[in-house]
Amino acid sequence: MIPAAFEYYRPQDMAGVLAILEEHGDDARVMAGGHSLIPMMKLRMAEVPHLIDLQDVGGMSGIEVGTDSIRIGAMVTQSDIIDDASLAAAAPILREAALQIADPQVRYMGTVGGNVANGDPGNDMPGLMQCLDARFTLVGADGERDVPARDFYEAAYMTAREDEEVLTAVTIPLPKGGYAYEKQKRKIGDYATAAAAVQITKEGDVCASAAIAMTNLSDTPVYSEAAGAALVGTALDDAALTAAAAAMLNDIDPTEDNRGPIAFKKHVAGVILRRAILRAWSRA
Amino acid sequence: MPDKMHIKLNVNGKDEEFLAEPRELLIYTLRERLNITGPHIGCETSHCGACTVTIDGKSVKSCTMFAAQASGKSVTTIEGIGGPDDLHPLQEAFKEHHGLQCGYCTPGMITRATKLLEENPNPTEEDIRFGMAGNICRCTGYQNIVKSIQAAAAEMNAAAASSSEAVGNKTVEAAE
Amino acid sequence: MKDEVENREDRVANLKGMGCSRKRVEDARFTQGKGNYVDDIKLDGMLFGDFVRSPYAHARIKSVDTAAALEVPGVLAVLTAADLEPLGLHWMPTLAGDKQMVLADGKVLFQGQEVAFVVAEDRYAAADGIELVEVEYEELPVIVDPFEALQSDVVLREDLVGEDGSLPDGAHGPRKHHNHIFTWEAGDKEPTEEVIANAEVVADESMYYHRTHPCPLETCGCVASMDKVNGKLTLWGTFQAPHAIRTVVSLISGIEEHNIRVISPDIGGGFGNKVGAYPGYVCSVVASIVTGKPVKWIEDRMDNLMTTAFARDYHMTGKISATKEGKITALQCHVTADHGGFDACADPTKFPAGFMNICTGSYDIPTAYLEVDGVYTNKAPGGVSYRCSFRVTEAVYFIERMIEVLAIELDMDAAELRRINFIKKEQFPYTAALGWEYDSGDYHTAWDKALTTVDYEGLRAEQAQRVEDFKAGKTRKLMGIGLSFFTEIVGAGPVKNCDILGLGMFDSCEIRIHPTGSAIARLGTISQGQGHATTFAQILASEIGLPADSITIEEGDTDTAPYGLGTYGSRSTPVAGAATAMAGRKIRAKAQMIAAYLLEVHDNDVEFDVDRFVVKGAPEKFKTMKEIAFAAYNQAIPGIEPGLEAVSYYDPPNMTYPFGAYVCVMDIDVDTGVPEIRRFYALDDCGTRINPMIIEGQVHGGLTEALAVALGQEIAYDDMGNVKTGTLMDFFLPTAWEVPNYETDFTVTPSPHHPIGAKGVGESPHVGGVPCFSNAVQDAFRPFGNRHTNMPHDHWRIWRTANELGLHD
Ligand SMILES: Cc1cc2nc3c(=O)[nH]c(=O)nc-3n(C[C@H](O)[C@H](O)[C@H](O)COP(=O)(O)OP(=O)(O)OC[C@H]3O[C@@H](n4cnc5c(N)ncnc54)[C@H](O)[C@@H]3O)c2cc1C
Ligand code: FES
Ligand code: FES
């Protein structure tokens, strides 16, 4: 498993990155942790004649917890997320999800930016970011722009990011209420059979708001507005849970693979979502 | 063909400089260029952990990193963890508690375990199983690997306690 | 000379002989990263070879164009079948008496098949060269189902059909269809059918034991180095049977055997994967001869899973009959065995379905009949013993499922059904209906110990309560109690009925005692993690009275080691272990004469005691083995040749029959299909226990491989013959997180015919573990009407069982 030959660059700043992207267009690609990209290159499923390593570009590895939002640099790794105490206090769902990604070695390398920019429906961060209503900051030759996570994913490996843009940060409104990231997988190191990200707020005994997103159940992550809406105003009784699950099932479109046939995936999606909602509720 | 790159690594405390194709994977640099054959290849798809090394304090699967990416960094392999005259407690413990059979996973296991014990000097069995889940062993069924790591942790903690006592005594002496 | 240790107990301990948990001598190098595996070998000027492989499962090859590949800087040669044909090496014999293409000769029969071999200065150039070899394929209809193969007009192996359309006999007799390989029978057909037809109770079931793969952590590979000056070929490789490889290489290459040296360095696990001969070995040898340089070939993990050595793939149909009280009266089994494109099963020649005829298991079954049909399909060849002895895993799975199904039919407890049918202690040696003579066993004792330890009745009561709770809507988790009782058949084997390619399956040991009382012993086997260097030294220590720490064990170099058939099928301890003991006894016999001479008494007046010979009745008069060794080399003893050496070639009189009783307790989430192993108890009886620590380690490892196979590990194909499970993402190898702690236990029933009573244990836990895990899953659903569901029990298939039983309504 040897990748095809390529030219390697390690620019020291964003201008350097953008210049190379500009010059080589489609033939150039940025690399963060490389733990999605390198396996694809080794299997010769991705051909990257010009590989731009982002590791020396500053300003992308900070985690800033503000009063109403959190900013996570694109180069923050999954293990950084797990280790950051202020982040764990402000948005514990991130830690809960990060711990369910791959294994310790991969988490040391895999970055938030790479995970959300990759566009692989199996990645866990995209659904999570949709649940949290994150915004992705993209930088290109024409400057900076923000795209909501909920609008970012178009199809497998197709996102709103232009080839010449770099994702620099993820900004999340400070999450409120209870949370859960529930994932079923075959073993450590596997992507989700089904996963659900849930963030819920409570007023009295009633659900005030609910955000729900699902992973690996369509060719993109699925933010199910209808599923969240089915919970709002209820006391999360069985009828509400059933309605939410039904709404979610309307929004997903899983395909058959080694993890199982469609009927199974839909069933598990429903079960996982119920569990996630109940766990989030218990923490709200 | 792209130009060869100038790459600088510090491997097990020794500086290495060489020219290599950018696509050279770190595992091949170590094994074939530097003749450091402790890290092994078990899957090449970052699932098995046989190629695990420590790079600037992180456990990394060296089959999924280009040597170019590691340029400028420090790499520690099993060879840098302990040798005949200075065995690491983990190396002792794996031997003592039958934590290996064919030995193919062992360098990666022990290398990962050194880091695990740094992250968490008092791991529970569950912590060990979770923290070692990036390393596959086909022979042992893991039970004795867990036992070995627990034993090494105990040993290292005891050694740390007695050395801090010793240091403590010294300060007392100095104060006197 | 005054001995330092006088106390007898201390002297015994000092030897670190049989029965003690001696720490492994191998571990120092492995823990320091100083193992020497084949891919660690680096020779001057060494080249790398790698394959162009077929993306199609069945296709005609119209052309192979190597020109562009040869343009790649660093690529030196590209071998195709056309290049090998003049040497007669484009095909090679398989272990099963078939032949296999080394490089695609006109067509390919499975995805990943070797089409061309690119030889280059480094692995990068080889990889680039592979990309540029242009192969034109014409796709042919693909058959991945053996039942379809037996009906189809599509001829997979045109080379095995006469020009007039006739079907010449195969290596195992007449063939029924052009995609049929052999029919193999054991037992008595008519009597069995008759008993079943007239039986009070009959249970029948069909089951598929899916295709899987041994997948050791190190893949297969070799380095071939032809020294043209001296005419010597050296071949390092991951060989579980180095001598057999030497003989095969000699037979197919024409190089005389004394000019071939085969070396198995450290091996990173084998589990059956490394028994066979693969195209990579042949191509490396040829490439080395052609280029005059050493050539290395190491398969990657995808190559490994897709092409070298699958295991299992048995479609089994059974009938079992019994009296109303549950006494089994007959067993019938038919197997359709999917062997893939070539028959490369690693079985003894006379056993094309291995020891499948041990499928009457641990039970006293008076009448039985087995029939196996081997079939060609468009899948990879192999059929190796994955951590078991020749198809025993399939046999044990079959009978342990049939017992469960019969228990359902009889509405009886499956533990009790086993108990009333076990072969009784006093029946041994016991000749089974399908021909094997079981040497020894005490099944009832083992079973009772197991059931008592796990509180079997308590578990059943808990399970009944769980079913109630489930029905009442209080829980969504079911509880399964998996039982298995297995009898392994290992130690192939007696030369009278076991050979591979005509090579008798004896094994050997050669011992040299050094003058100062240390020793080296060389064996025909090869360790792949079993710890031979440790345990064989222990056997010898006990036999010859020198400390195990003073004995070096060497294996795997055909220039130095005596001929042997290698390590697989748990044969090392039963066969080479016996050879070791026998060679040790020859040493001891000579030592006795020397001792008697030195003590100035008659030979018969001295006796062996731990580490010395003592004068009978006068224990203060003795000579230690150390002293005797010294004398053997330094004192002229009338009538005795100098030196102290021995060789033994051991042809076992029978196989050995380890057995065990396993219990697994599992909780199953009905809604997600996720199983959780709460408890696993394994009692093994492997006869005399040489090193309890190593036995326990083997049990942990074997059970973990059993868990994997039962709960998810498979080589799956789609209808086009594409392998769907080619990486470790999809091919299930559990991590520490998915694996439980195991409780181990034992009884000891020594083998009566083995010199030290040992039976071999490396594979028992896999053989017994698979049905135990599977039975646990199936048992959980038994109260809801489940009879049998096929493995692997991965999440979705468990979910499907629940779904089909209406548990999601
Ligand atoms: C064994 C294994 C198991 C895994 N299991 C999981 C899992 O369960 N869940 C999960 O979510 N992930 C999993 N992963 C993937 C892992 O989390 C990856 O690390 C992650 O998806 C990508 O992060 P990276 O930094 O490695 O990105 P890279 O591999 O470097 O890049 C991935 C893609 O994103 C692009 N990219 C990277 N950074 C940027 C940026 N800043 N701006 C624009 N484009 C960018 C790259 O060009 C590339 O196309 C697994 C990986 C492995 C090897
Ligand atoms: S070889 Fe690197 S993880 Fe398996
Ligand atoms: S000891 Fe063989 S793979 Fe772990």
mmCIF file with all atom_site columns, C-alpha atoms in Angstrom, chain C residues 145-240:
data_model
loop_
_atom_site.group_PDB
_atom_site.id
_atom_site.type_symbol
_atom_site.label_atom_id
_atom_site.label_alt_id
_atom_site.label_comp_id
_atom_site.label_asym_id
_atom_site.label_entity_id
_atom_site.label_seq_id
_atom_site.pdbx_PDB_ins_code
_atom_site.Cartn_x
_atom_site.Cartn_y
_atom_site.Cartn_z
_atom_site.occupancy
_atom_site.B_iso_or_equiv
_atom_site.pdbx_formal_charge
_atom_site.auth_seq_id
_atom_site.auth_comp_id
_atom_site.auth_asym_id
_atom_site.auth_atom_id
_atom_site.pdbx_PDB_model_num
ATOM 1  C CA . ASP C 1 145 ? -22.254 -20.452 -4.381  1.00 0.00 ? 145 ASP C CA 1
ATOM 2  C CA . PRO C 1 146 ? -21.128 -24.095 -4.337  1.00 0.00 ? 146 PRO C CA 1
ATOM 3  C CA . PHE C 1 147 ? -24.655 -25.414 -4.839  1.00 0.00 ? 147 PHE C CA 1
ATOM 4  C CA . GLU C 1 148 ? -24.985 -23.284 -7.943  1.00 0.00 ? 148 GLU C CA 1
ATOM 5  C CA . ALA C 1 149 ? -21.541 -24.455 -9.051  1.00 0.00 ? 149 ALA C CA 1
ATOM 6  C CA . LEU C 1 150 ? -22.718 -28.073 -9.022  1.00 0.00 ? 150 LEU C CA 1
ATOM 7  C CA . GLN C 1 151 ? -25.639 -27.187 -11.307 1.00 0.00 ? 151 GLN C CA 1
ATOM 8  C CA . SER C 1 152 ? -23.925 -24.734 -13.602 1.00 0.00 ? 152 SER C CA 1
ATOM 9  C CA . ASP C 1 153 ? -22.795 -25.237 -17.182 1.00 0.00 ? 153 ASP C CA 1
ATOM 10 C CA . VAL C 1 154 ? -19.971 -22.814 -16.523 1.00 0.00 ? 154 VAL C CA 1
ATOM 11 C CA . VAL C 1 155 ? -16.705 -24.707 -16.303 1.00 0.00 ? 155 VAL C CA 1
ATOM 12 C CA . LEU C 1 156 ? -14.396 -23.175 -13.771 1.00 0.00 ? 156 LEU C CA 1
ATOM 13 C CA . ARG C 1 157 ? -11.444 -25.491 -14.229 1.00 0.00 ? 157 ARG C CA 1
ATOM 14 C CA . GLU C 1 158 ? -11.097 -26.189 -17.944 1.00 0.00 ? 158 GLU C CA 1
ATOM 15 C CA . ASP C 1 159 ? -7.762  -27.860 -17.215 1.00 0.00 ? 159 ASP C CA 1
ATOM 16 C CA . LEU C 1 160 ? -9.640  -30.615 -15.379 1.00 0.00 ? 160 LEU C CA 1
ATOM 17 C CA . VAL C 1 161 ? -12.002 -31.491 -18.215 1.00 0.00 ? 161 VAL C CA 1
ATOM 18 C CA . GLY C 1 162 ? -10.948 -33.776 -21.061 1.00 0.00 ? 162 GLY C CA 1
ATOM 19 C CA . GLU C 1 163 ? -11.079 -32.496 -24.612 1.00 0.00 ? 163 GLU C CA 1
ATOM 20 C CA . ASP C 1 164 ? -14.031 -34.788 -25.257 1.00 0.00 ? 164 ASP C CA 1
ATOM 21 C CA . GLY C 1 165 ? -15.815 -33.329 -22.237 1.00 0.00 ? 165 GLY C CA 1
ATOM 22 C CA . SER C 1 166 ? -14.933 -36.300 -20.043 1.00 0.00 ? 166 SER C CA 1
ATOM 23 C CA . LEU C 1 167 ? -14.153 -35.845 -16.359 1.00 0.00 ? 167 LEU C CA 1
ATOM 24 C CA . PRO C 1 168 ? -10.885 -37.438 -15.322 1.00 0.00 ? 168 PRO C CA 1
ATOM 25 C CA . ASP C 1 169 ? -10.662 -38.550 -11.684 1.00 0.00 ? 169 ASP C CA 1
ATOM 26 C CA . GLY C 1 170 ? -9.368  -36.033 -9.195  1.00 0.00 ? 170 GLY C CA 1
ATOM 27 C CA . ALA C 1 171 ? -6.765  -36.640 -6.507  1.00 0.00 ? 171 ALA C CA 1
ATOM 28 C CA . HIS C 1 172 ? -9.460  -38.192 -4.330  1.00 0.00 ? 172 HIS C CA 1
ATOM 29 C CA . GLY C 1 173 ? -11.337 -40.276 -6.839  1.00 0.00 ? 173 GLY C CA 1
ATOM 30 C CA . PRO C 1 174 ? -14.216 -39.834 -9.283  1.00 0.00 ? 174 PRO C CA 1
ATOM 31 C CA . ARG C 1 175 ? -15.885 -36.461 -9.798  1.00 0.00 ? 175 ARG C CA 1
ATOM 32 C CA . LYS C 1 176 ? -19.592 -35.949 -10.377 1.00 0.00 ? 176 LYS C CA 1
ATOM 33 C CA . HIS C 1 177 ? -19.568 -32.650 -12.217 1.00 0.00 ? 177 HIS C CA 1
ATOM 34 C CA . HIS C 1 178 ? -17.009 -30.392 -13.823 1.00 0.00 ? 178 HIS C CA 1
ATOM 35 C CA . ASN C 1 179 ? -17.031 -28.121 -10.752 1.00 0.00 ? 179 ASN C CA 1
ATOM 36 C CA . HIS C 1 180 ? -16.914 -31.037 -8.329  1.00 0.00 ? 180 HIS C CA 1
ATOM 37 C CA . ILE C 1 181 ? -13.618 -31.951 -6.668  1.00 0.00 ? 181 ILE C CA 1
ATOM 38 C CA . PHE C 1 182 ? -14.234 -35.080 -4.611  1.00 0.00 ? 182 PHE C CA 1
ATOM 39 C CA . THR C 1 183 ? -16.662 -37.062 -2.537  1.00 0.00 ? 183 THR C CA 1
ATOM 40 C CA . TRP C 1 184 ? -15.353 -38.418 0.700   1.00 0.00 ? 184 TRP C CA 1
ATOM 41 C CA . GLU C 1 185 ? -17.227 -40.816 2.917   1.00 0.00 ? 185 GLU C CA 1
ATOM 42 C CA . ALA C 1 186 ? -16.850 -42.281 6.375   1.00 0.00 ? 186 ALA C CA 1
ATOM 43 C CA . GLY C 1 187 ? -19.081 -44.641 8.329   1.00 0.00 ? 187 GLY C CA 1
ATOM 44 C CA . ASP C 1 188 ? -21.970 -46.755 7.199   1.00 0.00 ? 188 ASP C CA 1
ATOM 45 C CA . LYS C 1 189 ? -24.615 -45.215 5.022   1.00 0.00 ? 189 LYS C CA 1
ATOM 46 C CA . GLU C 1 190 ? -27.452 -47.739 4.963   1.00 0.00 ? 190 GLU C CA 1
ATOM 47 C CA . PRO C 1 191 ? -27.396 -48.763 8.627   1.00 0.00 ? 191 PRO C CA 1
ATOM 48 C CA . THR C 1 192 ? -27.349 -45.118 9.635   1.00 0.00 ? 192 THR C CA 1
ATOM 49 C CA . GLU C 1 193 ? -30.253 -44.255 7.401   1.00 0.00 ? 193 GLU C CA 1
ATOM 50 C CA . GLU C 1 194 ? -32.153 -47.204 8.705   1.00 0.00 ? 194 GLU C CA 1
ATOM 51 C CA . VAL C 1 195 ? -31.675 -46.320 12.352  1.00 0.00 ? 195 VAL C CA 1
ATOM 52 C CA . ILE C 1 196 ? -32.723 -42.755 11.654  1.00 0.00 ? 196 ILE C CA 1
ATOM 53 C CA . ALA C 1 197 ? -35.776 -43.850 9.672   1.00 0.00 ? 197 ALA C CA 1
ATOM 54 C CA . ASN C 1 198 ? -36.991 -45.971 12.561  1.00 0.00 ? 198 ASN C CA 1
ATOM 55 C CA . ALA C 1 199 ? -35.967 -43.697 15.406  1.00 0.00 ? 199 ALA C CA 1
ATOM 56 C CA . GLU C 1 200 ? -38.291 -42.402 18.115  1.00 0.00 ? 200 GLU C CA 1
ATOM 57 C CA . VAL C 1 201 ? -36.962 -38.886 17.763  1.00 0.00 ? 201 VAL C CA 1
ATOM 58 C CA . VAL C 1 202 ? -35.064 -37.253 14.909  1.00 0.00 ? 202 VAL C CA 1
ATOM 59 C CA . ALA C 1 203 ? -33.730 -33.732 14.684  1.00 0.00 ? 203 ALA C CA 1
ATOM 60 C CA . ASP C 1 204 ? -32.398 -32.333 11.460  1.00 0.00 ? 204 ASP C CA 1
ATOM 61 C CA . GLU C 1 205 ? -30.746 -29.060 10.708  1.00 0.00 ? 205 GLU C CA 1
ATOM 62 C CA . SER C 1 206 ? -28.759 -27.275 8.032   1.00 0.00 ? 206 SER C CA 1
ATOM 63 C CA . MET C 1 207 ? -26.038 -24.908 8.994   1.00 0.00 ? 207 MET C CA 1
ATOM 64 C CA . TYR C 1 208 ? -23.434 -22.842 7.259   1.00 0.00 ? 208 TYR C CA 1
ATOM 65 C CA . TYR C 1 209 ? -20.060 -22.423 8.870   1.00 0.00 ? 209 TYR C CA 1
ATOM 66 C CA . HIS C 1 210 ? -18.993 -19.259 7.118   1.00 0.00 ? 210 HIS C CA 1
ATOM 67 C CA . ARG C 1 211 ? -15.705 -18.548 5.411   1.00 0.00 ? 211 ARG C CA 1
ATOM 68 C CA . THR C 1 212 ? -13.155 -16.798 7.591   1.00 0.00 ? 212 THR C CA 1
ATOM 69 C CA . HIS C 1 213 ? -9.407  -16.326 7.765   1.00 0.00 ? 213 HIS C CA 1
ATOM 70 C CA . PRO C 1 214 ? -6.615  -16.986 10.306  1.00 0.00 ? 214 PRO C CA 1
ATOM 71 C CA . CYS C 1 215 ? -5.232  -13.475 9.869   1.00 0.00 ? 215 CYS C CA 1
ATOM 72 C CA . PRO C 1 216 ? -2.101  -13.598 12.008  1.00 0.00 ? 216 PRO C CA 1
ATOM 73 C CA . LEU C 1 217 ? -0.803  -10.127 12.799  1.00 0.00 ? 217 LEU C CA 1
ATOM 74 C CA . GLU C 1 218 ? 2.173   -10.700 10.544  1.00 0.00 ? 218 GLU C CA 1
ATOM 75 C CA . THR C 1 219 ? 1.223   -11.487 6.942   1.00 0.00 ? 219 THR C CA 1
ATOM 76 C CA . CYS C 1 220 ? 2.987   -14.088 4.791   1.00 0.00 ? 220 CYS C CA 1
ATOM 77 C CA . GLY C 1 221 ? 6.243   -13.322 3.049   1.00 0.00 ? 221 GLY C CA 1
ATOM 78 C CA . CYS C 1 222 ? 9.661   -14.529 2.094   1.00 0.00 ? 222 CYS C CA 1
ATOM 79 C CA . VAL C 1 223 ? 13.132  -13.569 0.963   1.00 0.00 ? 223 VAL C CA 1
ATOM 80 C CA . ALA C 1 224 ? 14.693  -15.777 -1.713  1.00 0.00 ? 224 ALA C CA 1
ATOM 81 C CA . SER C 1 225 ? 18.386  -15.612 -2.364  1.00 0.00 ? 225 SER C CA 1
ATOM 82 C CA . MET C 1 226 ? 19.986  -17.670 -5.104  1.00 0.00 ? 226 MET C CA 1
ATOM 83 C CA . ASP C 1 227 ? 23.731  -17.867 -4.793  1.00 0.00 ? 227 ASP C CA 1
ATOM 84 C CA . LYS C 1 228 ? 24.602  -18.674 -8.370  1.00 0.00 ? 228 LYS C CA 1
ATOM 85 C CA . VAL C 1 229 ? 28.282  -19.137 -7.611  1.00 0.00 ? 229 VAL C CA 1
ATOM 86 C CA . ASN C 1 230 ? 27.697  -21.992 -5.210  1.00 0.00 ? 230 ASN C CA 1
ATOM 87 C CA . GLY C 1 231 ? 24.387  -23.126 -6.622  1.00 0.00 ? 231 GLY C CA 1
ATOM 88 C CA . LYS C 1 232 ? 22.677  -22.682 -3.277  1.00 0.00 ? 232 LYS C CA 1
ATOM 89 C CA . LEU C 1 233 ? 19.248  -21.298 -2.693  1.00 0.00 ? 233 LEU C CA 1
ATOM 90 C CA . THR C 1 234 ? 18.341  -19.818 0.673   1.00 0.00 ? 234 THR C CA 1
ATOM 91 C CA . LEU C 1 235 ? 14.727  -19.094 1.390   1.00 0.00 ? 235 LEU C CA 1
ATOM 92 C CA . TRP C 1 236 ? 13.634  -17.254 4.510   1.00 0.00 ? 236 TRP C CA 1
ATOM 93 C CA . GLY C 1 237 ? 9.939   -17.132 5.071   1.00 0.00 ? 237 GLY C CA 1
ATOM 94 C CA . THR C 1 238 ? 6.912   -17.351 7.280   1.00 0.00 ? 238 THR C CA 1
ATOM 95 C CA . PHE C 1 239 ? 6.749   -21.113 7.028   1.00 0.00 ? 239 PHE C CA 1
ATOM 96 C CA . GLN C 1 240 ? 4.886   -23.236 9.555   1.00 0.00 ? 240 GLN C CA 1
#
